[in-house]
Coordinates of C-alpha atoms in Angstrom, one line a residue:
M1105 CA 0.0 -0.2 0.0
M1106 CA 2.8 2.6 0.8
E1107 CA 4.5 1.5 -2.1
E1108 CA 1.3 2.4 -4.2
K1109 CA 1.2 5.7 -2.3
L1110 CA 4.7 6.7 -3.4
R1111 CA 4.0 5.9 -7.3
R1112 CA 0.9 8.0 -7.4
F1113 CA 3.0 10.6 -5.6
A1114 CA 5.3 10.4 -8.0
E1115 CA 3.1 10.6 -11.2
N1116 CA 1.4 13.7 -9.8
N1117 CA 4.8 15.6 -9.8
T1118 CA 6.5 14.6 -13.1
S1119 CA 5.9 18.1 -14.0
K1120 CA 8.2 19.2 -11.6
S1121 CA 11.9 19.4 -11.5
P1122 CA 14.1 16.1 -10.8
K1123 CA 15.4 18.0 -7.5
Q1124 CA 12.2 19.1 -6.1
Q1125 CA 10.8 15.5 -6.7
A1126 CA 13.8 14.0 -4.8
F1127 CA 13.1 16.6 -2.0
K1128 CA 9.3 15.8 -1.8
L1129 CA 9.8 12.1 -1.9
R1130 CA 12.3 12.2 1.1
L1131 CA 10.2 14.4 3.0
F1132 CA 7.3 12.1 2.1
K1133 CA 9.4 8.9 3.5
I1134 CA 10.5 11.0 6.6
I1135 CA 6.9 11.5 7.7
A1136 CA 5.8 8.0 6.9
V1137 CA 8.5 6.9 9.6
I1138 CA 8.1 9.6 12.1
I1139 CA 3.9 9.6 12.3
P1140 CA 4.2 5.8 13.5
V1141 CA 6.7 6.7 15.7
L1142 CA 4.6 9.6 17.2
T1143 CA 1.7 7.6 17.6
L1144 CA 3.5 5.1 19.7
V1145 CA 4.9 7.7 21.8
L1146 CA 1.4 9.1 22.1
I1147 CA 0.0 5.5 23.2
E1148 CA 2.9 5.2 25.7
F1149 CA 2.2 8.8 27.1
C1150 CA -1.5 8.2 27.5
L1151 CA -1.0 4.9 29.1
R1152 CA 1.4 6.4 31.6
A1153 CA -0.8 9.4 32.1
F1154 CA -3.9 7.0 33.0
H1155 CA -1.4 5.0 35.0
Y1156 CA -1.9 1.5 33.1
G1157 CA 0.7 -0.8 34.1
H1158 CA 3.7 -0.7 36.4
D1159 CA 6.5 1.8 36.9
T1160 CA 9.1 -0.6 36.8
S1161 CA 12.2 1.5 38.3
L1162 CA 14.2 0.2 41.0
F1163 CA 13.5 2.3 43.7
I1164 CA 10.6 4.7 44.1
P1165 CA 9.8 7.4 46.8
Y1166 CA 8.9 5.7 50.3
P1167 CA 4.8 6.6 50.6
D1168 CA 5.2 7.2 54.4
D1169 CA 8.1 10.0 54.1
T1170 CA 8.9 10.9 50.5
S1171 CA 12.5 12.1 51.6
K1172 CA 12.9 8.5 51.7
L1173 CA 13.2 5.9 48.7
V1174 CA 12.4 2.3 48.7
M1175 CA 12.5 -0.8 46.3
N1176 CA 9.8 -1.0 44.1
R1177 CA 7.4 -4.0 44.5
Y1178 CA 7.2 -4.1 40.5
A1179 CA 10.8 -4.2 39.8
S1180 CA 11.4 -7.7 39.2
E1181 CA 8.4 -7.6 36.8
P1182 CA 10.7 -7.1 33.5
Y1183 CA 12.7 -10.3 34.4
F1184 CA 10.0 -12.7 34.5
S1185 CA 7.9 -13.8 31.2
D1186 CA 4.8 -14.3 33.6
S1187 CA 4.2 -11.6 36.3
I1188 CA 2.3 -14.2 38.5
N1189 CA 6.1 -15.7 39.4
A1190 CA 7.7 -12.2 39.8
T1191 CA 8.8 -12.0 43.4
K1192 CA 9.2 -9.1 45.7
G1193 CA 11.8 -8.0 48.4
Y1194 CA 12.3 -6.1 51.4
I1195 CA 10.7 -2.7 52.3
E1196 CA 13.8 -1.0 53.5
P1197 CA 13.6 2.7 53.1
F1198 CA 17.0 5.0 52.9
D1199 CA 17.4 8.7 52.6
K1200 CA 17.1 10.0 49.2
V1201 CA 20.0 12.3 49.8
K1202 CA 22.7 10.1 51.8
K1203 CA 23.7 12.0 54.8
A1204 CA 27.0 12.7 56.2
N1205 CA 28.7 9.7 58.4
T1206 CA 26.6 7.3 56.7
L1207 CA 27.4 3.7 55.7
R1208 CA 25.0 2.5 52.7
I1209 CA 25.6 -1.1 52.0
F1210 CA 23.5 -2.7 49.1
V1211 CA 22.7 -6.3 49.3
L1212 CA 22.4 -8.2 45.7
G1213 CA 21.1 -11.8 45.2
E1214 CA 18.9 -14.6 45.2
S1215 CA 16.8 -16.4 48.1
T1216 CA 19.7 -17.2 50.1
G1217 CA 20.9 -13.3 50.0
E1218 CA 17.3 -12.6 50.7
G1219 CA 17.5 -14.8 53.9
Y1220 CA 14.9 -17.6 52.8
P1221 CA 12.8 -19.0 54.8
Y1222 CA 13.2 -16.5 57.7
F1223 CA 13.3 -13.4 56.0
H1224 CA 13.2 -10.2 58.1
N1225 CA 15.8 -10.9 61.1
G1226 CA 16.9 -14.2 60.0
S1227 CA 18.6 -12.7 56.8
F1228 CA 22.2 -12.6 57.1
H1229 CA 22.1 -8.7 56.2
R1230 CA 20.0 -8.4 59.4
W1231 CA 22.7 -10.0 61.7
L1232 CA 25.2 -7.6 59.9
Q1233 CA 22.9 -4.6 60.3
Y1234 CA 22.6 -5.2 64.0
R1235 CA 26.1 -5.8 64.6
L1236 CA 27.5 -2.9 62.7
M1237 CA 25.4 -0.6 64.8
R1238 CA 26.6 -1.1 67.6
E1239 CA 30.2 -1.5 67.0
L1240 CA 29.6 2.1 64.9
P1241 CA 27.3 3.7 67.0
Q1242 CA 28.2 7.2 65.7
S1243 CA 27.6 6.1 62.1
N1244 CA 24.2 5.7 60.3
I1245 CA 24.2 2.3 59.1
E1246 CA 21.8 1.5 56.1
I1247 CA 21.8 -2.0 54.6
I1248 CA 19.4 -2.2 51.8
N1249 CA 18.7 -5.8 50.7
L1250 CA 17.5 -6.0 46.8
S1251 CA 17.8 -9.9 46.9
L1252 CA 14.7 -11.6 45.5
T1253 CA 13.6 -15.4 45.3
A1254 CA 14.0 -17.1 42.1
V1255 CA 16.5 -14.7 40.2
N1256 CA 19.9 -14.9 38.7
S1257 CA 22.8 -13.4 37.5
Y1258 CA 20.7 -11.1 35.1
T1259 CA 18.2 -9.8 37.8
V1260 CA 21.6 -8.9 40.0
L1261 CA 23.2 -7.1 37.2
G1262 CA 20.3 -5.3 36.1
F1263 CA 19.6 -4.3 39.5
G1264 CA 23.1 -3.6 40.4
K1265 CA 23.8 -1.0 37.4
Q1266 CA 21.4 1.1 38.6
L1267 CA 22.9 1.4 42.3
A1268 CA 25.9 3.6 41.8
D1269 CA 24.0 6.9 41.5
Y1270 CA 23.0 6.3 44.9
H1271 CA 26.2 6.6 46.2
P1272 CA 27.0 3.2 47.8
D1273 CA 29.8 2.4 50.1
A1274 CA 29.8 -1.0 49.2
I1275 CA 27.8 -3.9 47.4
L1276 CA 27.6 -7.1 48.5
V1277 CA 26.6 -10.2 46.3
Y1278 CA 25.7 -13.6 46.8
V1279 CA 24.4 -15.4 43.4
G1280 CA 25.1 -18.6 41.7
H1281 CA 22.3 -21.4 42.5
N1282 CA 19.4 -20.1 40.2
E1283 CA 21.5 -19.8 37.0
Y1284 CA 19.8 -22.5 35.3
Y1285 CA 16.0 -22.1 36.9
G1286 CA 15.8 -18.4 38.0
A1287 CA 14.2 -15.8 35.5
L1288 CA 15.6 -16.0 32.2
G1289 CA 17.6 -19.1 33.2
I1290 CA 18.6 -21.7 30.5
A1291 CA 16.3 -24.4 31.5
S1292 CA 13.8 -21.7 33.1
T1293 CA 10.0 -21.4 32.2
S1294 CA 10.8 -17.7 32.1
R1295 CA 13.7 -18.2 29.7
I1296 CA 13.6 -16.0 26.5
G1297 CA 16.5 -16.7 24.6
S1298 CA 20.2 -17.0 25.3
N1299 CA 21.5 -14.0 23.1
R1300 CA 22.7 -11.3 25.6
F1301 CA 21.9 -8.1 22.9
L1302 CA 18.6 -9.6 22.4
I1303 CA 17.6 -10.2 26.1
N1304 CA 18.9 -6.9 27.2
C1305 CA 16.7 -5.0 24.4
L1306 CA 13.7 -7.1 25.8
L1307 CA 14.3 -5.9 29.3
A1308 CA 14.4 -2.3 28.2
M1309 CA 11.4 -2.7 26.3
K1310 CA 9.4 -4.5 29.0
R1311 CA 9.7 -1.4 30.9
L1312 CA 7.3 0.6 28.4
R1313 CA 3.9 0.4 29.2
I1314 CA 2.7 -0.1 25.5
V1315 CA 4.6 -3.4 25.9
Q1316 CA 3.0 -4.4 29.3
W1317 CA -0.2 -3.7 27.2
L1318 CA 0.7 -6.1 24.6
N1319 CA 1.9 -8.9 26.8
N1320 CA -1.6 -8.4 28.4
M1321 CA -3.5 -8.8 25.4
L1322 CA -1.2 -11.7 24.1
S1323 CA -1.9 -13.6 27.5
L1324 CA -5.8 -13.3 27.1
L1325 CA -5.4 -15.3 24.0
K1326 CA -3.2 -17.7 24.9
P1327 CA -5.4 -20.0 26.8
A1328 CA -7.7 -19.7 23.6
A1329 CA -4.3 -21.0 21.7
G1330 CA -4.4 -24.1 23.7
R1331 CA -1.5 -23.1 26.2
T1332 CA -2.9 -24.0 29.8
N1333 CA -2.6 -22.1 32.7
Q1334 CA -0.1 -22.2 35.4
D1335 CA -1.0 -23.8 38.5
I1336 CA -0.3 -21.4 41.3
R1337 CA -0.6 -24.1 43.7
E1338 CA 2.5 -25.7 42.5
N1339 CA 5.5 -24.3 44.4
L1340 CA 7.7 -22.0 42.8
M1341 CA 10.5 -24.3 42.2
K1342 CA 8.1 -26.3 40.2
R1343 CA 6.7 -23.5 37.9
M1344 CA 10.2 -21.9 37.3
A1345 CA 11.7 -25.2 35.9
G1346 CA 11.5 -26.1 32.5
K1347 CA 13.9 -28.5 31.3
Q1348 CA 14.5 -30.5 34.1
Q1349 CA 17.7 -32.8 33.2
L1350 CA 20.7 -30.7 32.1
P1351 CA 23.5 -33.2 32.1
Y1352 CA 27.1 -32.4 33.3
K1353 CA 29.0 -30.3 30.8
G1354 CA 26.1 -30.6 27.9
E1355 CA 25.0 -27.9 25.9
A1356 CA 22.6 -26.3 28.5
Y1357 CA 25.1 -26.7 31.1
N1358 CA 27.6 -25.0 29.4
K1359 CA 25.4 -22.2 28.5
G1360 CA 24.2 -21.4 32.2
I1361 CA 28.3 -21.1 32.8
R1362 CA 28.9 -19.0 30.1
Q1363 CA 25.6 -16.7 31.0
F1364 CA 26.9 -16.4 34.5
S1365 CA 30.4 -15.3 33.7
E1366 CA 29.6 -12.8 31.2
N1367 CA 26.9 -11.4 33.7
L1368 CA 29.1 -11.4 36.7
T1369 CA 32.0 -9.8 34.3
E1370 CA 30.1 -7.0 33.3
L1371 CA 28.8 -6.2 37.0
C1372 CA 32.2 -6.6 38.2
S1373 CA 33.9 -4.4 35.3
F1374 CA 31.1 -1.9 35.8
Y1375 CA 31.9 -1.4 39.7
S1376 CA 35.7 -1.8 38.9
G1377 CA 35.3 1.6 36.7
K1378 CA 33.1 3.4 39.1
K1379 CA 35.8 2.5 42.2
I1380 CA 33.0 1.2 44.1
P1381 CA 34.0 -2.0 46.2
I1382 CA 32.0 -5.0 45.4
F1383 CA 32.5 -8.3 48.0
L1384 CA 31.3 -11.3 45.7
S1385 CA 30.6 -14.6 48.0
T1386 CA 31.3 -18.0 46.8
V1387 CA 28.1 -20.2 46.9
F1388 CA 27.3 -23.4 49.4
S1389 CA 24.8 -25.8 49.3
N1390 CA 24.3 -29.3 51.0
E1391 CA 26.6 -32.0 50.5
K1392 CA 26.4 -34.8 52.5
D1393 CA 22.7 -35.0 53.6
L1394 CA 20.8 -34.3 50.1
S1395 CA 20.1 -37.3 47.7
P1396 CA 20.6 -36.1 44.1
F1397 CA 17.4 -35.2 42.4
I1398 CA 17.8 -36.5 39.3
S1399 CA 20.5 -39.0 39.0
A1400 CA 21.7 -41.0 35.6
P1401 CA 20.7 -44.8 36.0
I1402 CA 23.0 -46.5 38.7
D1403 CA 24.9 -48.5 36.5
S1404 CA 26.0 -45.6 34.4
P1405 CA 29.3 -44.0 35.3
L1406 CA 27.5 -40.7 35.3
S1407 CA 25.3 -41.8 38.1
A1408 CA 25.0 -39.2 40.8
L1409 CA 23.3 -41.5 43.1
K1410 CA 25.7 -44.1 42.7
I1411 CA 28.6 -41.6 43.7
Y1412 CA 26.5 -40.0 46.7
N1413 CA 26.0 -43.5 48.1
Q1414 CA 29.7 -44.4 48.1
G1415 CA 30.1 -41.1 49.7
K1416 CA 27.9 -41.9 52.2
N1417 CA 29.4 -45.0 53.0
E1418 CA 32.9 -43.6 53.3
Y1419 CA 31.7 -40.9 55.4
A1420 CA 30.2 -43.6 58.1
R1421 CA 33.9 -45.5 57.7
G1422 CA 35.6 -42.0 59.0
L1423 CA 37.1 -41.1 55.3
Y1424 CA 35.8 -37.7 55.5
T1425 CA 38.0 -36.3 52.6
D1426 CA 36.9 -39.2 50.0
A1427 CA 33.5 -38.8 51.2
K1428 CA 33.8 -35.1 50.5
K1429 CA 35.2 -35.6 47.3
D1430 CA 32.1 -38.2 46.1
F1431 CA 29.4 -35.7 47.6
I1432 CA 30.6 -33.1 45.2
Q1433 CA 30.9 -35.3 42.2
A1434 CA 27.7 -36.6 43.0
K1435 CA 26.1 -32.9 43.2
E1436 CA 27.9 -31.9 39.7
L1437 CA 25.9 -34.9 38.2
D1438 CA 22.7 -34.4 39.6
M1439 CA 20.9 -33.4 36.4
L1440 CA 18.2 -31.3 38.3
R1441 CA 20.5 -28.0 38.9
F1442 CA 18.8 -26.5 42.1
R1443 CA 22.5 -26.1 43.3
A1444 CA 25.0 -24.3 41.6
P1445 CA 28.1 -26.4 39.8
E1446 CA 31.5 -25.8 41.2
A1447 CA 32.4 -23.8 38.2
M1448 CA 30.3 -21.0 39.6
N1449 CA 32.5 -20.8 42.3
Q1450 CA 35.8 -20.7 40.1
I1451 CA 34.2 -18.1 38.1
I1452 CA 33.7 -16.0 41.2
K1453 CA 37.1 -16.4 42.5
E1454 CA 38.7 -15.3 39.2
M1455 CA 36.7 -12.1 39.5
G1456 CA 38.7 -11.1 42.3
S1457 CA 42.2 -11.4 40.5
R1458 CA 40.6 -9.9 37.0
F1459 CA 39.3 -6.7 38.6
N1460 CA 40.2 -4.0 41.2
F1461 CA 37.4 -3.4 43.8
V1462 CA 36.1 -6.9 43.5
H1463 CA 36.9 -8.4 46.9
I1464 CA 36.1 -12.6 47.3
V1465 CA 33.9 -13.4 50.5
D1466 CA 35.0 -17.2 50.2
S1467 CA 31.9 -18.6 52.2
K1468 CA 32.0 -21.6 51.3
A1469 CA 35.7 -22.2 52.8
F1470 CA 34.1 -20.5 56.1
Y1471 CA 31.2 -22.7 56.2
E1472 CA 33.7 -25.7 55.7
Q1473 CA 36.0 -24.3 58.8
H1474 CA 32.8 -24.8 60.9
A1475 CA 31.2 -27.6 59.2
L1476 CA 31.5 -31.2 61.1
H1477 CA 34.7 -32.6 59.5
G1478 CA 34.5 -29.9 56.7
V1479 CA 31.4 -31.4 54.8
L1480 CA 28.5 -29.2 54.5
G1481 CA 25.0 -31.0 55.7
N1482 CA 22.1 -30.4 57.5
E1483 CA 23.7 -28.8 60.9
M1484 CA 24.0 -25.7 58.9
L1485 CA 21.5 -26.0 55.8
L1486 CA 18.0 -26.8 56.1
E1487 CA 17.4 -28.5 52.5
H1488 CA 19.5 -27.8 49.3
V1489 CA 21.0 -24.4 49.6
H1490 CA 19.3 -22.6 52.2
P1491 CA 21.0 -22.1 55.7
N1492 CA 19.5 -22.3 59.0
L1493 CA 19.4 -19.6 61.5
F1494 CA 23.4 -20.4 62.3
G1495 CA 24.3 -20.5 58.9
Y1496 CA 22.8 -17.3 58.1
A1497 CA 24.9 -15.9 61.0
L1498 CA 28.2 -17.6 59.7
L1499 CA 27.2 -16.0 56.4
S1500 CA 27.1 -12.6 57.9
E1501 CA 30.3 -13.4 59.8
A1502 CA 31.9 -14.2 56.6
F1503 CA 31.3 -10.6 55.0
Y1504 CA 31.9 -8.7 58.3
Q1505 CA 35.3 -10.2 58.4
S1506 CA 36.1 -9.1 54.8
L1507 CA 34.6 -5.8 55.4
K1508 CA 37.0 -5.5 58.2
T1509 CA 40.0 -6.9 56.2
H1510 CA 39.5 -4.1 53.8
K1511 CA 38.9 -1.5 55.9
L1512 CA 35.4 -0.5 55.0
I1513 CA 34.4 -0.4 58.8
S1514 CA 37.0 0.0 61.7
P1515 CA 35.1 -0.6 64.9
G1516 CA 36.2 0.8 67.9
V1517 CA 38.0 -1.7 70.4
G1518 CA 35.2 -0.9 73.3
N1519 CA 32.4 -1.7 70.8
L1520 CA 33.4 -4.7 69.4
I1521 CA 31.2 -7.9 69.5
T1522 CA 32.1 -11.4 68.9
F1523 CA 30.6 -13.9 66.9
N1524 CA 29.5 -15.8 69.8
E1525 CA 28.4 -12.8 71.7
L1526 CA 26.4 -11.8 68.2
L1527 CA 24.9 -15.2 68.3
K1528 CA 23.5 -14.4 72.1
Q1529 CA 22.3 -11.1 71.7
M1530 CA 20.6 -11.0 68.3
P1531 CA 16.9 -10.7 68.4
I1532 CA 15.3 -13.6 66.8
T1533 CA 12.3 -15.0 68.5
K1534 CA 10.9 -18.2 68.5
I1535 CA 8.2 -16.9 66.2
D1536 CA 10.9 -16.1 63.5
S1537 CA 12.5 -20.0 64.0
L1538 CA 9.2 -21.6 63.9
F1539 CA 8.1 -19.5 60.9
G1540 CA 11.2 -20.9 58.8
S1541 CA 10.7 -24.6 60.2
Y1542 CA 6.8 -24.1 58.8
Q1543 CA 8.2 -22.8 55.8
I1544 CA 10.6 -25.4 54.8
M1545 CA 8.0 -28.0 56.0
M1546 CA 5.6 -26.6 53.3
L1547 CA 8.6 -26.3 50.8
K1548 CA 9.7 -30.1 51.1
S1549 CA 5.8 -31.2 50.8
G1550 CA 6.2 -30.0 47.3
W1551 CA 8.5 -31.0 44.3
P1552 CA 11.2 -32.0 43.9
F1553 CA 11.5 -33.0 47.8
N1554 CA 8.1 -34.9 47.8
Q1555 CA 8.7 -35.3 51.5
K1556 CA 4.7 -35.6 53.2
I1557 CA 3.7 -33.5 56.4
A1558 CA 3.1 -36.1 59.1
K1559 CA -0.9 -36.7 59.3
D1560 CA -0.5 -36.0 63.2
F1561 CA 1.3 -32.5 62.7
K1562 CA -0.1 -29.9 64.9
V1563 CA 0.7 -26.3 65.8
G1564 CA 1.1 -26.0 69.4
N1565 CA -0.8 -23.7 71.7
S1566 CA 2.2 -21.8 73.1
L1567 CA 2.3 -17.7 72.2
S1568 CA 5.0 -18.2 69.6
E1569 CA 2.9 -20.9 67.9
R1570 CA -0.2 -19.5 67.9
L1571 CA 1.4 -16.5 66.3
A1572 CA 4.0 -18.4 63.9
G1573 CA 1.0 -20.1 62.1
P1574 CA -1.0 -17.7 60.9
L1575 CA 2.1 -15.8 59.8
S1576 CA 3.4 -19.1 57.9
V1577 CA 0.1 -19.0 56.0
G1578 CA -0.1 -15.0 55.4
S1579 CA -3.0 -14.3 57.7
I1580 CA -1.1 -12.0 59.7
T1581 CA 2.1 -9.7 58.8
W1582 CA 5.4 -10.4 60.3
R1583 CA 4.8 -6.8 62.4
Q1584 CA 1.7 -7.9 63.4
A1585 CA 3.2 -10.7 65.1
M1586 CA 5.9 -8.7 66.4
D1587 CA 3.5 -6.5 67.9
D1588 CA 1.5 -9.2 69.4
L1589 CA 4.3 -10.8 70.8
Y1590 CA 5.4 -7.4 72.5
S1591 CA 1.7 -6.9 73.9
Q1592 CA 1.2 -10.1 75.0
S1593 CA 4.8 -10.2 76.8
M1594 CA 4.1 -7.1 78.4
K1595 CA 0.9 -8.5 80.0
N1596 CA 2.8 -11.4 81.0
N1597 CA 5.6 -9.2 82.7
D1598 CA 8.1 -10.9 80.5
E1599 CA 9.9 -7.4 79.5
A1600 CA 13.0 -9.8 78.1
E1601 CA 10.7 -11.1 75.7
A1602 CA 9.1 -7.4 75.0
L1603 CA 12.9 -6.0 74.6
K1604 CA 13.8 -8.8 72.1
A1605 CA 10.4 -8.0 70.3
T1606 CA 11.2 -4.6 70.5
E1607 CA 14.5 -5.0 69.1
A1608 CA 13.5 -7.1 66.2
I1609 CA 11.0 -4.0 65.0
I1610 CA 14.1 -1.6 65.3
L1611 CA 16.0 -3.8 62.8
D1612 CA 13.0 -3.8 60.5
Q1613 CA 12.1 -0.3 60.7
P1614 CA 15.2 1.6 62.1
F1615 CA 14.2 5.2 61.4
K1616 CA 11.5 5.2 63.7
P1617 CA 12.6 6.8 67.2
S1618 CA 9.6 5.8 69.2
N1619 CA 10.8 2.2 69.1
Y1620 CA 14.4 2.9 70.5
L1621 CA 12.6 4.7 73.3
F1622 CA 10.6 1.6 74.1
A1623 CA 14.1 -0.7 73.7
G1624 CA 15.9 1.7 76.1
R1625 CA 13.2 1.5 78.8
L1626 CA 12.8 -2.0 78.5
A1627 CA 16.6 -2.4 78.4
F1628 CA 17.1 -0.5 81.6
D1629 CA 14.3 -2.2 83.5
T1630 CA 16.0 -5.5 82.7
G1631 CA 19.4 -4.4 83.9
Q1632 CA 21.0 -4.1 80.6
E1633 CA 22.4 -0.7 81.4
K1634 CA 24.9 -0.7 78.0
K1635 CA 22.2 -1.6 75.7
A1636 CA 19.8 0.9 77.2
E1637 CA 22.5 3.5 76.6
F1638 CA 22.4 2.7 72.9
Y1639 CA 18.9 2.9 72.2
F1640 CA 18.4 5.9 74.3
K1641 CA 21.5 7.8 72.2
K1642 CA 20.1 6.1 69.0
C1643 CA 16.4 7.7 69.9
Y1644 CA 18.1 11.1 70.4
A1645 CA 20.2 11.0 67.0
L1646 CA 16.7 10.5 65.4
D1647 CA 14.8 12.9 67.5
P1648 CA 16.3 15.0 70.1
S1649 CA 13.0 16.8 71.3
P1650 CA 12.2 17.9 74.8
N1651 CA 10.7 14.4 75.6
I1652 CA 13.5 12.2 74.2
T1653 CA 16.2 14.5 75.9
E1654 CA 14.6 14.3 79.3
S1655 CA 14.8 10.4 78.7
L1656 CA 18.2 10.4 78.1
I1657 CA 18.6 13.0 80.8
L1658 CA 16.6 10.8 83.6
F1659 CA 18.8 7.4 82.4
Y1660 CA 22.0 9.1 83.0
I1661 CA 21.2 10.1 86.5
K1662 CA 19.4 6.8 87.7
T1663 CA 22.6 5.0 86.4
D1664 CA 24.9 7.4 88.3
Q1665 CA 26.3 9.3 85.6
P1666 CA 25.3 13.0 86.2
E1667 CA 28.7 14.0 84.3
K1668 CA 26.8 12.5 81.1
A1669 CA 23.7 13.9 81.7
L1670 CA 25.1 17.6 82.3
P1671 CA 25.6 18.5 78.5
Y1672 CA 22.4 17.6 77.7
L1673 CA 21.0 19.5 80.4
K1674 CA 22.5 22.4 79.3
V1675 CA 21.4 22.1 75.7
M1676 CA 17.7 22.1 77.2
T1677 CA 18.2 25.2 79.4
E1678 CA 19.7 27.2 76.7
K1679 CA 16.8 26.8 74.7
G1680 CA 14.7 27.5 77.7
E1681 CA 12.9 24.3 77.8
G1682 CA 11.8 24.4 81.2
Q1683 CA 12.6 26.2 84.5
N1684 CA 12.3 22.9 86.4
L1685 CA 15.7 21.6 84.2
I1686 CA 17.4 24.8 85.5
N1687 CA 17.0 23.6 89.4
M1688 CA 17.9 20.3 88.3
Q1689 CA 21.2 21.5 86.2
A1690 CA 22.4 23.3 89.2
I1691 CA 22.0 20.1 91.1
V1692 CA 23.9 18.0 88.7
D1693 CA 26.4 20.7 88.4
I1694 CA 27.1 20.2 92.3
L1695 CA 26.7 16.5 92.1
V1696 CA 29.5 16.4 89.5
S1697 CA 31.7 18.4 91.4
D1698 CA 31.1 16.2 94.3
K1699 CA 31.8 13.1 92.6
K1700 CA 35.2 14.6 91.1
S1701 CA 36.1 15.4 94.5
L1702 CA 35.5 11.6 95.7
E1703 CA 37.8 10.7 93.0
N1704 CA 40.6 12.8 93.9
Q1705 CA 40.3 12.8 97.6
Q1706 CA 40.2 9.9 100.4
L1707 CA 40.4 11.6 103.6
N1708 CA 37.0 13.1 103.6
K1709 CA 35.7 10.2 101.6
K1710 CA 32.6 9.9 104.1
E1711 CA 31.8 13.6 104.5
I1712 CA 32.0 13.8 100.4
M1713 CA 29.5 10.7 100.2
S1714 CA 27.2 12.1 102.4
K1715 CA 27.0 15.4 100.2
I1716 CA 26.6 13.2 97.2
S1717 CA 24.0 11.3 99.1
A1718 CA 21.9 14.5 99.7
D1719 CA 22.3 15.6 95.9
Y1720 CA 20.7 12.6 94.7
L1721 CA 18.0 12.9 97.3
K1722 CA 17.2 16.5 96.0
L1723 CA 16.8 14.8 92.4
G1724 CA 14.4 12.4 94.1
E1725 CA 16.8 9.3 93.6
K1726 CA 16.5 7.7 96.8
K1727 CA 18.3 4.5 95.7
L1728 CA 21.2 6.1 95.0
A1729 CA 21.1 8.4 97.8
M1730 CA 21.2 5.2 100.2
D1731 CA 23.9 3.5 98.2
Y1732 CA 26.0 6.3 99.0
L1733 CA 25.3 7.1 102.2
N1734 CA 25.9 3.4 103.0
D1735 CA 29.0 3.4 101.2
K1736 CA 28.0 0.8 98.4
K1737 CA 29.3 2.7 95.8

C-alpha cells in the first residue's frame, strides 16, 4: 500500500524538476516513518497518564516519608515472562540524600541473599546490621537488601548497574544457584532466549507501558490458543523449572556457565570502573545430607546416586576427605540443577583477580571450617541451599570479616562484638524460628522433595506457635506478629521477651525513634544499662525533642552518670525548655563536682559520700542516695 501511494505521488509530480521531486519524496518518507513513531509515543504517554501498567524502576519514593526511597515492588517484573512468578523483596527505606557519616551498603542476590525461609531478622544482612549498629554507634547504618527469590545473575546485573547513582559504600553479592531455573535462566520457564543483546533489548522494552499492554493482550489470547494456565498451587521451584534434566557439561550446562560468567564480568567491570567496592561471595550447598534430585541410571558411570551412596559409605567409615570428593561429584552430576556447579565458584574467584575493587568473600570455605569434618550438611543447611539460623549468622560473619579486612569498617575496641556474643544478642524470636520451620516443611512437601507432612502434625498452643502458624500462611504480617508478641509479653510481665520483640522491630524499621525509646526503657528495666544507653542515644540522634532528651538525662542520672547528663541539660536550659531543668542543672553541677572530689580525695570520703547522697535525694533518686550514704558505691 505504501508503494502504491509513493507511485501516485511520483505520477502527480512529473511536471516538477527532479530536485523538487527528490526532496518531496524524501520528505514523504520521513513523515511516513515519524507518524507511526509519534503514534507509539502518544499511546505510551496516554497509558502512563492513565496509570496503566507498572513503573518498574528499582526505587520509588517511600509513601510514608517521601524524603526516603524504597525498593519498587514491581522492579522484578521485566525479568519474568509471567508476572505471576515475579517476586517481591524487602521494604527498607533509605534517605534520598545520603547524610554525612552514613555507611550505605546494598545487598544483591537470590533467595539465600534474601534470607529464605526466615526473611526479616533471619537474613544475613540483618545479623550484619545489628552488629554494625553497635560497633559503629556514631554512624548511620543503611543496609538495603535487594535480593529476590527465583532470580539469577541477570537480575543482579540489572539491579546492580542502577545502584552507583545512590552513592553506595559497598555492594554485597551472593548469587549462583539460580542460573538455570531462575528468571531468564537457561532451563527456566521464564527463558526468552540465550542471546545477551536480544535479552537486554527485551528487558528495556518491557519497561514500556505499551509493551506491558501488548503482553497483557497476548496473555488473554494464550488459553484460546491451547496453552494451559500455570497452576499457582504448585511451588515456585516447580513453576520455574522448564527442562529438568541437564547433563553435566552438556550444551545447556555450558550455556548456564557462560551466561553466569558474562553477567558477573559485566557487573564487576562496571563497579571497578566506578571504584566502588563489591564483595562477591562464593556459594555453598548441602553435600552430605541431600540425595541427588535426578540421577542417571545406577549402572551408569555418570550416576549421581551411585557416587552419592559411595560417599555416604565412606563418611560412615570415617573417610571424610574421600566422602567429600564423592559428595561434590554427585552434586555435579545431579541433572536437576538447583545447586550451583563448582564452576560457578571458580568464576567468582576469578573476578577477584581480574578486577580492582572486587573482593572475594569465600563463604564456602568459611562454612567448611565450621562444618563437621569439613563436609556441609544439615548442621548448617535446611535443605539444598538455604542456611538455618546459625548458617545465616555464619554468612554474616564471613562478610563482616571481609569488610574489616578491606577496611570498609573500623570498629572501636570498646564496641567490638564477638561472633559468640552476636549469637546470644541477636533478637531472633521463637516466632522467626518456627516460621522458618513451617516454610521449609511446606517447601519439602512439594516437588522435587515430595516429603509429606506428618498426618499428626499440629501447631502447638504456646504464644509463639499461635502467632507463627497464621504468619506462615499469610493471615497476619510479620510486624503484626511482633506487635502481638510485645503486647502479650508486657501483659505477662516478660520484659525480656518484650525487649527482644522491640529490638526485632528496630532492625525492620530503624528510622522510627519511638521504637528505640521503648527498647531503651525495657533494657534499663531488665538491668542492661549498656544496651539501654545505646538505644536512648540512637533515639536522641533521630529525635532530639524535649521528651526524648529528658529520657536520656534521667537515664544517666538513674545510672549514676551525672557527668553525661550535664551536656544535655545545658542544651535544654539554653533553649529555655523548662524552669525545672534549670534547678536540676544546678544540682547536677554540684553532684558532678562532688563526684570529682570523691575521686581525688580519700580523707574526707565519708563526708563527700554524704554530700553526694544529699544531691541524689534532691533529684528524687532515693536508691542512689542510700547507696552512697551506706558506702555501697
